[in-house]
PDB file of C-alpha atoms and ligand atoms in Angstrom:
ATOM      1  CA  MET A   1    -119.331 -59.876   2.741  1.00  0.00           C
ATOM      2  CA  SER A   2    -116.187 -61.963   2.384  1.00  0.00           C
ATOM      3  CA  GLY A   3    -113.280 -62.133  -0.028  1.00  0.00           C
ATOM      4  CA  PRO A   4    -110.983 -59.343  -1.051  1.00  0.00           C
ATOM      5  CA  ALA A   5    -112.544 -55.932  -1.515  1.00  0.00           C
ATOM      6  CA  PHE A   6    -113.582 -55.052  -5.022  1.00  0.00           C
ATOM      7  CA  VAL A   7    -114.074 -51.377  -5.669  1.00  0.00           C
ATOM      8  CA  THR A   8    -114.596 -50.029  -9.133  1.00  0.00           C
ATOM      9  CA  ARG A   9    -115.827 -46.771 -10.594  1.00  0.00           C
ATOM     10  CA  PHE A  10    -117.294 -45.060 -13.614  1.00  0.00           C
ATOM     11  CA  ALA A  11    -115.766 -41.639 -14.182  1.00  0.00           C
ATOM     12  CA  PRO A  12    -117.449 -39.579 -16.894  1.00  0.00           C
ATOM     13  CA  SER A  13    -116.418 -36.038 -17.799  1.00  0.00           C
ATOM     14  CA  PRO A  14    -119.499 -33.824 -18.097  1.00  0.00           C
ATOM     15  CA  THR A  15    -118.493 -32.267 -21.404  1.00  0.00           C
ATOM     16  CA  GLY A  16    -121.477 -33.646 -23.293  1.00  0.00           C
ATOM     17  CA  TYR A  17    -124.339 -36.100 -23.036  1.00  0.00           C
ATOM     18  CA  LEU A  18    -123.569 -39.736 -22.324  1.00  0.00           C
ATOM     19  CA  HIS A  19    -123.835 -42.022 -25.324  1.00  0.00           C
ATOM     20  CA  ARG A  20    -124.072 -45.736 -25.993  1.00  0.00           C
ATOM     21  CA  GLY A  21    -120.327 -46.184 -25.397  1.00  0.00           C
ATOM     22  CA  HIS A  22    -120.626 -44.690 -21.921  1.00  0.00           C
ATOM     23  CA  ALA A  23    -123.576 -46.945 -21.169  1.00  0.00           C
ATOM     24  CA  PHE A  24    -121.490 -49.969 -22.142  1.00  0.00           C
ATOM     25  CA  SER A  25    -118.604 -48.856 -19.950  1.00  0.00           C
ATOM     26  CA  ALA A  26    -120.786 -48.049 -16.939  1.00  0.00           C
ATOM     27  CA  LEU A  27    -122.698 -51.332 -17.267  1.00  0.00           C
ATOM     28  CA  THR A  28    -119.452 -53.307 -17.587  1.00  0.00           C
ATOM     29  CA  ALA A  29    -118.083 -51.830 -14.377  1.00  0.00           C
ATOM     30  CA  HIS A  30    -121.396 -52.034 -12.532  1.00  0.00           C
ATOM     31  CA  GLU A  31    -121.934 -55.644 -13.531  1.00  0.00           C
ATOM     32  CA  ALA A  32    -118.399 -56.624 -12.527  1.00  0.00           C
ATOM     33  CA  ALA A  33    -118.949 -55.139  -9.068  1.00  0.00           C
ATOM     34  CA  ARG A  34    -122.393 -56.706  -8.697  1.00  0.00           C
ATOM     35  CA  ALA A  35    -121.098 -60.153  -9.619  1.00  0.00           C
ATOM     36  CA  VAL A  36    -118.694 -60.194  -6.670  1.00  0.00           C
ATOM     37  CA  HIS A  37    -120.752 -58.082  -4.238  1.00  0.00           C
ATOM     38  CA  GLY A  38    -118.222 -55.329  -4.731  1.00  0.00           C
ATOM     39  CA  ARG A  39    -118.647 -51.562  -4.677  1.00  0.00           C
ATOM     40  CA  PHE A  40    -119.457 -49.320  -7.610  1.00  0.00           C
ATOM     41  CA  LEU A  41    -118.520 -45.644  -7.352  1.00  0.00           C
ATOM     42  CA  LEU A  42    -119.333 -42.732  -9.565  1.00  0.00           C
ATOM     43  CA  ARG A  43    -116.876 -39.906 -10.080  1.00  0.00           C
ATOM     44  CA  ILE A  44    -117.507 -36.752 -12.033  1.00  0.00           C
ATOM     45  CA  GLU A  45    -114.317 -35.620 -13.761  1.00  0.00           C
ATOM     46  CA  ASP A  46    -115.052 -31.928 -14.039  1.00  0.00           C
ATOM     47  CA  ILE A  47    -111.684 -30.264 -13.569  1.00  0.00           C
ATOM     48  CA  ASP A  48    -111.750 -28.485 -16.890  1.00  0.00           C
ATOM     49  CA  ARG A  49    -114.260 -25.784 -16.069  1.00  0.00           C
ATOM     50  CA  THR A  50    -114.154 -24.392 -19.584  1.00  0.00           C
ATOM     51  CA  ARG A  51    -115.550 -27.599 -21.106  1.00  0.00           C
ATOM     52  CA  CYS A  52    -117.694 -29.046 -18.310  1.00  0.00           C
ATOM     53  CA  ARG A  53    -121.255 -27.902 -17.754  1.00  0.00           C
ATOM     54  CA  PRO A  54    -123.567 -28.565 -14.786  1.00  0.00           C
ATOM     55  CA  GLU A  55    -126.403 -29.583 -17.104  1.00  0.00           C
ATOM     56  CA  PHE A  56    -124.258 -32.374 -18.543  1.00  0.00           C
ATOM     57  CA  GLU A  57    -123.522 -33.626 -15.053  1.00  0.00           C
ATOM     58  CA  ALA A  58    -127.212 -33.601 -14.103  1.00  0.00           C
ATOM     59  CA  ALA A  59    -128.027 -35.372 -17.369  1.00  0.00           C
ATOM     60  CA  ALA A  60    -125.370 -38.018 -16.728  1.00  0.00           C
ATOM     61  CA  LEU A  61    -126.812 -38.863 -13.318  1.00  0.00           C
ATOM     62  CA  GLU A  62    -130.290 -39.017 -14.777  1.00  0.00           C
ATOM     63  CA  ASP A  63    -129.209 -41.227 -17.679  1.00  0.00           C
ATOM     64  CA  LEU A  64    -127.319 -43.643 -15.436  1.00  0.00           C
ATOM     65  CA  ALA A  65    -130.309 -43.928 -13.111  1.00  0.00           C
ATOM     66  CA  TRP A  66    -132.526 -44.550 -16.153  1.00  0.00           C
ATOM     67  CA  LEU A  67    -130.171 -47.371 -17.142  1.00  0.00           C
ATOM     68  CA  GLY A  68    -130.907 -48.882 -13.760  1.00  0.00           C
ATOM     69  CA  LEU A  69    -127.539 -48.259 -12.136  1.00  0.00           C
ATOM     70  CA  GLY A  70    -127.105 -47.460  -8.476  1.00  0.00           C
ATOM     71  CA  TRP A  71    -123.987 -45.960  -6.948  1.00  0.00           C
ATOM     72  CA  GLU A  72    -122.690 -44.961  -3.566  1.00  0.00           C
ATOM     73  CA  ASP A  73    -123.197 -41.511  -2.125  1.00  0.00           C
ATOM     74  CA  PRO A  74    -121.563 -39.074  -2.102  1.00  0.00           C
ATOM     75  CA  VAL A  75    -120.514 -38.859  -5.729  1.00  0.00           C
ATOM     76  CA  ARG A  76    -116.976 -37.540  -5.912  1.00  0.00           C
ATOM     77  CA  ARG A  77    -116.801 -34.390  -7.963  1.00  0.00           C
ATOM     78  CA  GLN A  78    -113.215 -33.555  -8.879  1.00  0.00           C
ATOM     79  CA  SER A  79    -113.767 -29.800  -8.886  1.00  0.00           C
ATOM     80  CA  GLU A  80    -114.434 -30.043  -5.135  1.00  0.00           C
ATOM     81  CA  HIS A  81    -111.084 -31.649  -4.376  1.00  0.00           C
ATOM     82  CA  MET A  82    -108.517 -29.368  -5.930  1.00  0.00           C
ATOM     83  CA  ALA A  83    -106.576 -29.278  -2.647  1.00  0.00           C
ATOM     84  CA  ASP A  84    -105.896 -33.019  -2.916  1.00  0.00           C
ATOM     85  CA  TYR A  85    -104.443 -32.641  -6.394  1.00  0.00           C
ATOM     86  CA  GLY A  86    -102.490 -29.560  -5.362  1.00  0.00           C
ATOM     87  CA  ALA A  87    -100.868 -31.584  -2.567  1.00  0.00           C
ATOM     88  CA  ALA A  88     -99.873 -34.349  -4.999  1.00  0.00           C
ATOM     89  CA  LEU A  89     -98.435 -31.808  -7.433  1.00  0.00           C
ATOM     90  CA  ARG A  90     -96.472 -30.094  -4.664  1.00  0.00           C
ATOM     91  CA  ASP A  91     -95.099 -33.425  -3.512  1.00  0.00           C
ATOM     92  CA  LEU A  92     -93.795 -34.176  -7.011  1.00  0.00           C
ATOM     93  CA  SER A  93     -92.508 -30.647  -7.543  1.00  0.00           C
ATOM     94  CA  GLU A  94     -90.648 -30.514  -4.254  1.00  0.00           C
ATOM     95  CA  ARG A  95     -88.799 -33.633  -5.332  1.00  0.00           C
ATOM     96  CA  GLY A  96     -87.733 -32.032  -8.616  1.00  0.00           C
ATOM     97  CA  LEU A  97     -89.981 -34.259 -10.724  1.00  0.00           C
ATOM     98  CA  THR A  98     -91.850 -31.483 -12.522  1.00  0.00           C
ATOM     99  CA  TYR A  99     -91.018 -28.344 -14.437  1.00  0.00           C
ATOM    100  CA  ARG A 100     -92.847 -25.341 -15.787  1.00  0.00           C
ATOM    101  CA  CYS A 101     -93.292 -25.499 -19.530  1.00  0.00           C
ATOM    102  CA  PHE A 102     -94.150 -22.277 -21.324  1.00  0.00           C
ATOM    103  CA  ARG A 103     -94.458 -23.770 -24.797  1.00  0.00           C
ATOM    104  CA  THR A 104     -97.770 -23.443 -26.553  1.00  0.00           C
ATOM    105  CA  ARG A 105     -99.546 -26.458 -28.032  1.00  0.00           C
ATOM    106  CA  ARG A 106     -98.441 -25.300 -31.445  1.00  0.00           C
ATOM    107  CA  GLU A 107     -94.790 -25.007 -30.457  1.00  0.00           C
ATOM    108  CA  ILE A 108     -94.941 -28.522 -29.068  1.00  0.00           C
ATOM    109  CA  ALA A 109     -96.497 -29.895 -32.238  1.00  0.00           C
ATOM    110  CA  GLU A 110     -93.721 -28.209 -34.210  1.00  0.00           C
ATOM    111  CA  ALA A 111     -91.017 -29.589 -31.929  1.00  0.00           C
ATOM    112  CA  ILE A 112     -92.388 -33.100 -32.415  1.00  0.00           C
ATOM    113  CA  GLU A 113     -92.645 -32.648 -36.159  1.00  0.00           C
ATOM    114  CA  SER A 114     -89.122 -31.383 -36.585  1.00  0.00           C
ATOM    115  CA  ALA A 115     -87.603 -34.232 -34.560  1.00  0.00           C
ATOM    116  CA  PRO A 116     -85.746 -36.876 -36.611  1.00  0.00           C
ATOM    117  CA  HIS A 117     -88.250 -39.413 -37.909  1.00  0.00           C
ATOM    118  CA  GLY A 118     -89.271 -41.855 -35.212  1.00  0.00           C
ATOM    119  CA  ALA A 119     -86.887 -40.376 -32.701  1.00  0.00           C
ATOM    120  CA  MET A 120     -89.515 -38.709 -30.580  1.00  0.00           C
ATOM    121  CA  GLU A 121     -93.056 -39.961 -30.340  1.00  0.00           C
ATOM    122  CA  ALA A 122     -94.043 -37.672 -27.513  1.00  0.00           C
ATOM    123  CA  PHE A 123     -92.846 -34.372 -26.165  1.00  0.00           C
ATOM    124  CA  ARG A 124     -90.015 -34.267 -23.664  1.00  0.00           C
ATOM    125  CA  GLY A 125     -88.669 -30.968 -22.451  1.00  0.00           C
ATOM    126  CA  ALA A 126     -86.564 -29.517 -19.686  1.00  0.00           C
ATOM    127  CA  PRO A 127     -86.847 -26.805 -17.077  1.00  0.00           C
ATOM    128  CA  LEU A 128     -85.765 -23.327 -18.137  1.00  0.00           C
ATOM    129  CA  PRO A 129     -82.780 -21.721 -16.427  1.00  0.00           C
ATOM    130  CA  PRO A 130     -84.102 -20.253 -13.133  1.00  0.00           C
ATOM    131  CA  ASP A 131     -83.637 -16.600 -14.108  1.00  0.00           C
ATOM    132  CA  GLN A 132     -85.549 -17.039 -17.370  1.00  0.00           C
ATOM    133  CA  GLU A 133     -88.290 -18.966 -15.609  1.00  0.00           C
ATOM    134  CA  ALA A 134     -88.624 -16.321 -12.898  1.00  0.00           C
ATOM    135  CA  ARG A 135     -88.855 -13.587 -15.531  1.00  0.00           C
ATOM    136  CA  ARG A 136     -91.617 -15.364 -17.446  1.00  0.00           C
ATOM    137  CA  VAL A 137     -93.579 -16.201 -14.296  1.00  0.00           C
ATOM    138  CA  ALA A 138     -93.311 -12.563 -13.190  1.00  0.00           C
ATOM    139  CA  ALA A 139     -94.535 -11.459 -16.624  1.00  0.00           C
ATOM    140  CA  GLY A 140     -97.666 -13.525 -16.037  1.00  0.00           C
ATOM    141  CA  GLU A 141     -97.084 -15.888 -18.964  1.00  0.00           C
ATOM    142  CA  PRO A 142     -99.218 -19.029 -18.987  1.00  0.00           C
ATOM    143  CA  TYR A 143     -97.471 -22.343 -18.416  1.00  0.00           C
ATOM    144  CA  ALA A 144     -98.123 -25.998 -17.706  1.00  0.00           C
ATOM    145  CA  TRP A 145     -96.544 -28.144 -15.033  1.00  0.00           C
ATOM    146  CA  ARG A 146     -95.098 -31.177 -16.778  1.00  0.00           C
ATOM    147  CA  LEU A 147     -93.803 -34.393 -15.338  1.00  0.00           C
ATOM    148  CA  SER A 148     -90.123 -34.811 -16.153  1.00  0.00           C
ATOM    149  CA  LEU A 149     -89.621 -38.362 -17.420  1.00  0.00           C
ATOM    150  CA  ALA A 150     -85.882 -37.926 -17.095  1.00  0.00           C
ATOM    151  CA  ALA A 151     -86.156 -36.968 -13.425  1.00  0.00           C
ATOM    152  CA  ALA A 152     -88.723 -39.713 -12.789  1.00  0.00           C
ATOM    153  CA  GLU A 153     -86.421 -42.284 -14.333  1.00  0.00           C
ATOM    154  CA  ARG A 154     -83.579 -41.159 -12.089  1.00  0.00           C
ATOM    155  CA  ALA A 155     -85.804 -41.168  -9.014  1.00  0.00           C
ATOM    156  CA  LEU A 156     -86.973 -44.731  -9.626  1.00  0.00           C
ATOM    157  CA  GLY A 157     -83.699 -46.070 -10.967  1.00  0.00           C
ATOM    158  CA  GLY A 158     -85.357 -46.851 -14.310  1.00  0.00           C
ATOM    159  CA  PHE A 159     -88.812 -47.982 -15.370  1.00  0.00           C
ATOM    160  CA  GLU A 160     -88.010 -51.693 -15.695  1.00  0.00           C
ATOM    161  CA  ARG A 161     -89.785 -52.739 -12.542  1.00  0.00           C
ATOM    162  CA  LEU A 162     -92.981 -50.838 -13.315  1.00  0.00           C
ATOM    163  CA  SER A 163     -95.828 -53.083 -14.341  1.00  0.00           C
ATOM    164  CA  PHE A 164     -99.572 -53.460 -14.034  1.00  0.00           C
ATOM    165  CA  VAL A 165    -102.040 -56.287 -14.401  1.00  0.00           C
ATOM    166  CA  GLU A 166    -104.440 -56.179 -17.325  1.00  0.00           C
ATOM    167  CA  GLU A 167    -107.426 -58.456 -16.819  1.00  0.00           C
ATOM    168  CA  GLY A 168    -109.182 -57.312 -19.943  1.00  0.00           C
ATOM    169  CA  GLU A 169    -107.451 -56.535 -23.157  1.00  0.00           C
ATOM    170  CA  GLY A 170    -105.450 -53.644 -24.558  1.00  0.00           C
ATOM    171  CA  PRO A 171    -106.035 -52.511 -28.152  1.00  0.00           C
ATOM    172  CA  ASP A 172    -103.342 -54.921 -29.389  1.00  0.00           C
ATOM    173  CA  GLY A 173    -104.512 -57.849 -27.300  1.00  0.00           C
ATOM    174  CA  GLU A 174    -102.291 -57.003 -24.320  1.00  0.00           C
ATOM    175  CA  HIS A 175    -103.285 -59.118 -21.346  1.00  0.00           C
ATOM    176  CA  GLY A 176    -101.769 -60.217 -18.037  1.00  0.00           C
ATOM    177  CA  ALA A 177     -98.686 -58.610 -16.505  1.00  0.00           C
ATOM    178  CA  ILE A 178     -97.764 -55.621 -18.650  1.00  0.00           C
ATOM    179  CA  ALA A 179     -94.477 -53.763 -18.430  1.00  0.00           C
ATOM    180  CA  ALA A 180     -95.321 -50.082 -18.152  1.00  0.00           C
ATOM    181  CA  ARG A 181     -93.829 -47.823 -20.807  1.00  0.00           C
ATOM    182  CA  PRO A 182     -94.488 -44.341 -19.490  1.00  0.00           C
ATOM    183  CA  GLN A 183     -92.337 -43.012 -22.337  1.00  0.00           C
ATOM    184  CA  VAL A 184     -95.399 -43.293 -24.605  1.00  0.00           C
ATOM    185  CA  GLY A 185     -96.907 -40.231 -22.983  1.00  0.00           C
ATOM    186  CA  GLY A 186     -93.786 -38.096 -22.971  1.00  0.00           C
ATOM    187  CA  ASP A 187     -93.567 -35.371 -20.321  1.00  0.00           C
ATOM    188  CA  VAL A 188     -97.294 -35.268 -19.618  1.00  0.00           C
ATOM    189  CA  VAL A 189     -99.042 -32.158 -18.374  1.00  0.00           C
ATOM    190  CA  LEU A 190     -99.930 -32.503 -14.683  1.00  0.00           C
ATOM    191  CA  ALA A 191    -101.502 -29.103 -14.213  1.00  0.00           C
ATOM    192  CA  ARG A 192    -101.855 -25.758 -15.891  1.00  0.00           C
ATOM    193  CA  LYS A 193    -101.294 -22.363 -14.398  1.00  0.00           C
ATOM    194  CA  ASP A 194    -105.035 -21.627 -14.643  1.00  0.00           C
ATOM    195  CA  VAL A 195    -106.394 -25.168 -14.120  1.00  0.00           C
ATOM    196  CA  GLY A 196    -104.786 -26.599 -10.991  1.00  0.00           C
ATOM    197  CA  VAL A 197    -104.644 -30.187 -12.222  1.00  0.00           C
ATOM    198  CA  ALA A 198    -104.837 -32.242 -15.404  1.00  0.00           C
ATOM    199  CA  TYR A 199    -106.369 -35.618 -16.133  1.00  0.00           C
ATOM    200  CA  HIS A 200    -103.626 -38.136 -15.246  1.00  0.00           C
ATOM    201  CA  LEU A 201    -102.795 -36.676 -11.867  1.00  0.00           C
ATOM    202  CA  ALA A 202    -106.422 -36.274 -10.810  1.00  0.00           C
ATOM    203  CA  VAL A 203    -107.310 -39.834 -11.826  1.00  0.00           C
ATOM    204  CA  VAL A 204    -104.372 -41.371 -10.018  1.00  0.00           C
ATOM    205  CA  ALA A 205    -104.996 -39.338  -6.866  1.00  0.00           C
ATOM    206  CA  ASP A 206    -108.703 -40.156  -6.881  1.00  0.00           C
ATOM    207  CA  ASP A 207    -108.379 -43.852  -7.605  1.00  0.00           C
ATOM    208  CA  ALA A 208    -106.145 -44.052  -4.536  1.00  0.00           C
ATOM    209  CA  LEU A 209    -108.250 -41.760  -2.339  1.00  0.00           C
ATOM    210  CA  GLN A 210    -111.411 -43.664  -3.238  1.00  0.00           C
ATOM    211  CA  GLY A 211    -109.765 -47.041  -2.639  1.00  0.00           C
ATOM    212  CA  VAL A 212    -110.418 -48.207  -6.197  1.00  0.00           C
ATOM    213  CA  THR A 213    -109.066 -51.730  -6.672  1.00  0.00           C
ATOM    214  CA  GLN A 214    -110.254 -52.342 -10.254  1.00  0.00           C
ATOM    215  CA  VAL A 215    -110.174 -49.735 -12.977  1.00  0.00           C
ATOM    216  CA  ILE A 216    -112.653 -50.802 -15.642  1.00  0.00           C
ATOM    217  CA  ARG A 217    -112.739 -48.532 -18.675  1.00  0.00           C
ATOM    218  CA  GLY A 218    -112.429 -48.397 -22.447  1.00  0.00           C
ATOM    219  CA  GLN A 219    -109.369 -49.347 -24.443  1.00  0.00           C
ATOM    220  CA  ASP A 220    -108.963 -45.726 -25.475  1.00  0.00           C
ATOM    221  CA  LEU A 221    -107.406 -45.230 -22.037  1.00  0.00           C
ATOM    222  CA  PHE A 222    -105.026 -48.190 -22.195  1.00  0.00           C
ATOM    223  CA  GLU A 223    -102.071 -46.004 -23.078  1.00  0.00           C
ATOM    224  CA  ALA A 224    -102.905 -43.632 -20.256  1.00  0.00           C
ATOM    225  CA  THR A 225    -102.398 -46.542 -17.867  1.00  0.00           C
ATOM    226  CA  HIS A 226     -98.669 -46.558 -18.604  1.00  0.00           C
ATOM    227  CA  VAL A 227     -98.397 -42.947 -17.482  1.00  0.00           C
ATOM    228  CA  GLN A 228    -100.724 -43.429 -14.536  1.00  0.00           C
ATOM    229  CA  ARG A 229     -98.691 -46.409 -13.337  1.00  0.00           C
ATOM    230  CA  LEU A 230     -95.616 -44.186 -13.227  1.00  0.00           C
ATOM    231  CA  LEU A 231     -97.462 -41.534 -11.209  1.00  0.00           C
ATOM    232  CA  GLN A 232     -98.609 -44.202  -8.734  1.00  0.00           C
ATOM    233  CA  ALA A 233     -94.997 -45.287  -8.258  1.00  0.00           C
ATOM    234  CA  LEU A 234     -93.777 -41.723  -7.767  1.00  0.00           C
ATOM    235  CA  LEU A 235     -96.536 -40.918  -5.289  1.00  0.00           C
ATOM    236  CA  ALA A 236     -96.256 -44.296  -3.513  1.00  0.00           C
ATOM    237  CA  LEU A 237     -99.900 -45.102  -4.239  1.00  0.00           C
ATOM    238  CA  PRO A 238    -101.347 -48.586  -4.658  1.00  0.00           C
ATOM    239  CA  THR A 239    -101.855 -49.849  -8.202  1.00  0.00           C
ATOM    240  CA  PRO A 240    -105.327 -51.098  -9.048  1.00  0.00           C
ATOM    241  CA  THR A 241    -105.903 -53.971 -11.430  1.00  0.00           C
ATOM    242  CA  TYR A 242    -106.973 -52.818 -14.880  1.00  0.00           C
ATOM    243  CA  ARG A 243    -109.680 -54.150 -17.141  1.00  0.00           C
ATOM    244  CA  HIS A 244    -109.888 -52.317 -20.438  1.00  0.00           C
ATOM    245  CA  HIS A 245    -112.853 -53.226 -22.581  1.00  0.00           C
ATOM    246  CA  ARG A 246    -113.410 -53.035 -26.313  1.00  0.00           C
ATOM    247  CA  LEU A 247    -114.885 -49.840 -27.703  1.00  0.00           C
ATOM    248  CA  LEU A 248    -118.318 -49.884 -29.250  1.00  0.00           C
ATOM    249  CA  THR A 249    -118.502 -48.850 -32.850  1.00  0.00           C
ATOM    250  CA  GLY A 250    -121.409 -47.742 -34.955  1.00  0.00           C
ATOM    251  CA  PRO A 251    -122.577 -49.373 -38.180  1.00  0.00           C
ATOM    252  CA  ASP A 252    -119.910 -47.372 -40.026  1.00  0.00           C
ATOM    253  CA  GLY A 253    -117.179 -48.874 -37.863  1.00  0.00           C
ATOM    254  CA  ARG A 254    -116.426 -45.580 -36.132  1.00  0.00           C
ATOM    255  CA  ARG A 255    -116.264 -45.212 -32.356  1.00  0.00           C
ATOM    256  CA  PHE A 256    -119.158 -43.469 -30.692  1.00  0.00           C
ATOM    257  CA  ALA A 257    -118.267 -40.004 -29.575  1.00  0.00           C
ATOM    258  CA  LYS A 258    -120.010 -37.168 -27.861  1.00  0.00           C
ATOM    259  CA  ARG A 259    -120.589 -35.532 -31.222  1.00  0.00           C
ATOM    260  CA  ASP A 260    -122.922 -38.345 -32.391  1.00  0.00           C
ATOM    261  CA  ARG A 261    -126.107 -36.764 -31.177  1.00  0.00           C
ATOM    262  CA  ALA A 262    -128.390 -39.553 -32.290  1.00  0.00           C
ATOM    263  CA  GLU A 263    -126.546 -41.993 -30.066  1.00  0.00           C
ATOM    264  CA  THR A 264    -126.871 -40.087 -26.812  1.00  0.00           C
ATOM    265  CA  LEU A 265    -128.850 -41.900 -24.156  1.00  0.00           C
ATOM    266  CA  ARG A 266    -131.363 -39.044 -24.120  1.00  0.00           C
ATOM    267  CA  GLU A 267    -132.006 -39.338 -27.842  1.00  0.00           C
ATOM    268  CA  LEU A 268    -132.325 -43.101 -27.616  1.00  0.00           C
ATOM    269  CA  ARG A 269    -134.795 -42.693 -24.782  1.00  0.00           C
ATOM    270  CA  ALA A 270    -136.716 -39.997 -26.651  1.00  0.00           C
ATOM    271  CA  SER A 271    -136.953 -42.318 -29.641  1.00  0.00           C
ATOM    272  CA  GLY A 272    -138.795 -44.811 -27.444  1.00  0.00           C
ATOM    273  CA  MET A 273    -136.009 -47.160 -26.484  1.00  0.00           C
ATOM    274  CA  THR A 274    -136.302 -48.601 -22.986  1.00  0.00           C
ATOM    275  CA  ALA A 275    -133.380 -49.202 -20.650  1.00  0.00           C
ATOM    276  CA  ALA A 276    -134.079 -52.931 -20.953  1.00  0.00           C
ATOM    277  CA  ASP A 277    -133.815 -52.696 -24.758  1.00  0.00           C
ATOM    278  CA  LEU A 278    -130.487 -50.928 -24.506  1.00  0.00           C
ATOM    279  CA  ARG A 279    -129.108 -53.263 -21.863  1.00  0.00           C
ATOM    280  CA  GLY A 280    -130.110 -56.211 -24.000  1.00  0.00           C
ATOM    281  CA  GLU A 281    -128.541 -54.725 -27.084  1.00  0.00           C
ATOM    282  CA  LEU A 282    -125.291 -54.125 -25.201  1.00  0.00           C
ATOM    283  CA  GLY A 283    -125.293 -57.678 -23.886  1.00  0.00           C
ATOM    284  CA  PHE A 284    -126.412 -57.115 -20.295  1.00  0.00           C
TER     285      PHE A 284
HETATM  286  N1  LIG B   1    -113.067 -39.071 -17.434  1.00  0.00           N
HETATM  287  C1  LIG B   1    -112.521 -39.974 -18.391  1.00  0.00           C
HETATM  288  C2  LIG B   1    -113.390 -40.008 -19.648  1.00  0.00           C
HETATM  289  O1  LIG B   1    -114.484 -39.516 -19.631  1.00  0.00           O
HETATM  290  C3  LIG B   1    -112.386 -41.380 -17.854  1.00  0.00           C
HETATM  291  C4  LIG B   1    -111.261 -41.529 -16.928  1.00  0.00           C
HETATM  292  C5  LIG B   1    -110.970 -42.941 -16.469  1.00  0.00           C
HETATM  293  O2  LIG B   1    -111.853 -43.824 -16.525  1.00  0.00           O
HETATM  294  O3  LIG B   1    -109.876 -43.177 -15.995  1.00  0.00           O
HETATM  295  O4  LIG B   1    -112.986 -40.533 -20.663  1.00  0.00           O
END
């Protein structure tokens, strides 16, 4: 094999059955890797134990195999790598880039609502005074670890030099070198007291640990890229190239979602559709 390495992945969360939209995403990534003799990895994003179920994971593997996809072993299962994410979180925390946030989802929604119109599109907070924080931790109150955008901006001397390459297209046609605007995400949650890591941090850590060079995924995650690019800079991790693809919509123009039972790969299969039919319909 010659040429630069090409490593991509498909990273479903086992919170439901895979649907047509997942099939499109997995096939897009798989096909891109195949075309250049690259590698295709599968990662199970199962950090949220309250929403993930082993039967959904087993079903996902079965459905992807039915579609005719092959992937490298072992499959990386995020729940088995909490120590990696803990190390990344500690690294950021020791450098003063995170804080404990005790606000509930509702309090945050209210804070955003009461902000002057347009002044705050996403939540930004601040650490509590140490004595108050210590008291609330000792009282066993739940909290989230948030990334402090203000501290991150100081650490990097601004966000101006942060960019990523988009080889596909963002929802507004973004393509090419994109200036990252991590502000869109606000002070994102990196971990919760009871769940050791949250989505952005786990994805960034794993893409680096798995040597992913091309992130191929739906446009619904385009905005997440801005935040993930910032985390890569803070953790001194390489930045993959991104290829966001359009989202499939049903006849009613709505995106497919896990709630659309009739569109799950199992239902399609049960209704007599073959993998070749589906691949053809999706343009593969
Ligand atoms: N686990 C995420 C999802 O199911 C995908 C994460 C990613 O591709 O970066 O939407």
